[in-house]
Amino acid sequence: MIFVDFPCPEPEAMSTFYAELFGWTFNRRPAGEFHEVLPGVKPNLGIHRDDTPMGGPVPRVYVMVDEPPTYLARAVAMGATVLWEEKEWPEFGARYAAFRDPWGAEICLWRDKGTYTPGSRS
């Protein structure tokens, strides 16, 4: 996989949400139409203008964080909806929580126990 691209009627608002939540930066190319999300570790993401809001089943994007409950609480305070509180996934020795952002994207907040090294082959 090289890229994930979110449709959103408000690319600037969605970019601001993730900049505040994760500290991500963005290339606006052009602003309000397509924003490349630069999370710091590839793959990068994108947000493209689409006037139709996300609905129905959507892919889930997993983001590595050190404290899922902390990020979940921040996301909810910024308008996200809890999908589930942090729980264990024993097969991977990890814990994770998830939210739906105000535009319909689903994000899993993953706390790893050493099974993943950023930049490693899958």
Coordinates of C-alpha atoms in Angstrom, one line a residue:
M1 CA 0.0 0.0 0.0
I2 CA 1.3 3.5 -0.8
F3 CA -1.5 5.9 0.0
V4 CA -5.0 6.3 1.6
D5 CA -7.2 9.1 0.5
F6 CA -10.2 10.4 2.5
P7 CA -13.2 12.1 0.8
C8 CA -14.4 15.1 2.7
P9 CA -16.6 18.1 2.0
E10 CA -14.3 20.2 4.3
P11 CA -10.6 19.3 3.7
E12 CA -9.4 22.3 5.7
A13 CA -11.5 21.4 8.8
M14 CA -10.4 17.7 8.6
S15 CA -6.8 18.7 8.2
T16 CA -7.0 21.0 11.3
F17 CA -8.6 18.2 13.3
Y18 CA -5.7 15.8 12.6
A19 CA -3.1 18.4 13.0
E20 CA -4.4 19.2 16.5
L21 CA -4.9 15.5 17.4
F22 CA -1.7 13.9 16.1
G23 CA 0.5 16.9 15.2
W24 CA 0.5 15.9 11.5
T25 CA 1.4 18.4 8.9
F26 CA -0.1 18.9 5.5
N27 CA 0.7 19.9 1.9
R28 CA -2.3 21.8 0.5
R29 CA -2.2 21.1 -3.2
P30 CA -4.3 23.2 -3.8
A31 CA -5.8 24.4 -0.4
G32 CA -9.3 23.2 0.1
E33 CA -9.2 20.7 -2.8
F34 CA -6.5 18.2 -2.0
H35 CA -4.4 18.0 1.2
E36 CA -1.6 15.5 1.5
V37 CA -1.3 14.4 5.1
L38 CA 2.3 14.0 6.3
P39 CA 2.1 11.8 9.4
G40 CA 5.9 11.4 9.7
V41 CA 6.1 7.8 8.7
K42 CA 4.9 6.5 5.3
P43 CA 2.5 5.8 3.9
N44 CA 1.2 9.3 3.7
L45 CA -2.5 10.0 3.6
G46 CA -4.7 12.4 1.6
I47 CA -7.9 14.4 2.0
H48 CA -9.7 15.3 -1.2
R49 CA -12.8 17.5 -1.6
D50 CA -15.9 15.5 -2.1
D51 CA -19.3 17.1 -1.5
T52 CA -20.8 13.7 -0.6
P53 CA -20.1 12.9 3.1
M54 CA -18.7 9.4 3.9
G55 CA -21.4 6.9 4.8
G56 CA -21.9 3.2 5.1
P57 CA -19.0 0.9 5.7
V58 CA -15.7 2.7 5.5
P59 CA -12.1 1.4 5.8
R60 CA -10.4 1.8 9.1
V61 CA -7.0 3.4 9.3
Y62 CA -4.8 2.3 12.2
V63 CA -2.5 4.9 13.8
M64 CA 0.3 3.9 16.3
V65 CA 0.0 5.9 19.5
D66 CA 1.5 5.5 23.0
E67 CA -1.8 6.0 24.9
P68 CA -5.0 5.2 23.0
P69 CA -7.3 6.4 25.9
T70 CA -5.6 9.8 25.8
Y71 CA -6.0 10.2 22.1
L72 CA -9.5 8.9 22.1
A73 CA -10.6 11.5 24.8
R74 CA -8.9 14.3 22.8
A75 CA -10.7 13.1 19.5
V76 CA -14.1 13.0 21.3
A77 CA -13.5 16.5 22.8
M78 CA -12.9 17.7 19.2
G79 CA -16.2 16.2 17.9
A80 CA -15.4 12.5 17.2
T81 CA -17.6 9.6 18.3
V82 CA -16.3 6.6 20.2
L83 CA -16.5 3.3 18.3
W84 CA -14.9 1.4 21.3
E85 CA -12.8 2.1 24.3
E86 CA -9.3 0.6 24.6
K87 CA -9.4 -3.2 24.6
E88 CA -6.8 -6.0 24.1
W89 CA -6.1 -7.8 20.9
P90 CA -4.3 -10.8 22.4
E91 CA -3.1 -12.3 19.1
F92 CA -0.9 -9.3 18.6
G93 CA -0.1 -8.5 22.2
A94 CA -1.5 -5.1 21.6
R95 CA -4.3 -2.8 22.8
Y96 CA -6.5 -0.5 20.7
A97 CA -9.4 1.9 20.7
A98 CA -11.3 3.5 17.9
F99 CA -13.3 6.6 16.9
R100 CA -15.3 8.0 13.9
D101 CA -14.2 11.5 13.1
P102 CA -16.8 14.2 12.4
W103 CA -16.6 13.5 8.6
G104 CA -17.1 9.7 8.9
A105 CA -13.6 8.3 8.8
E106 CA -12.8 5.5 11.2
I107 CA -9.5 5.6 13.1
C108 CA -8.1 2.8 15.3
L109 CA -5.6 4.0 17.9
W110 CA -3.1 1.2 18.2
R111 CA -0.8 0.6 21.2
D112 CA 1.8 -2.0 20.3
K113 CA 3.8 -4.4 22.4
G114 CA 6.7 -4.7 20.1
T115 CA 5.2 -6.5 17.1
Y116 CA 5.6 -3.6 14.7
T117 CA 8.7 -1.6 13.7
P118 CA 7.9 1.6 11.7
G119 CA 9.3 1.2 8.2
S120 CA 9.6 -2.6 8.4
R121 CA 8.3 -4.9 5.7
S122 CA 4.9 -6.4 6.5

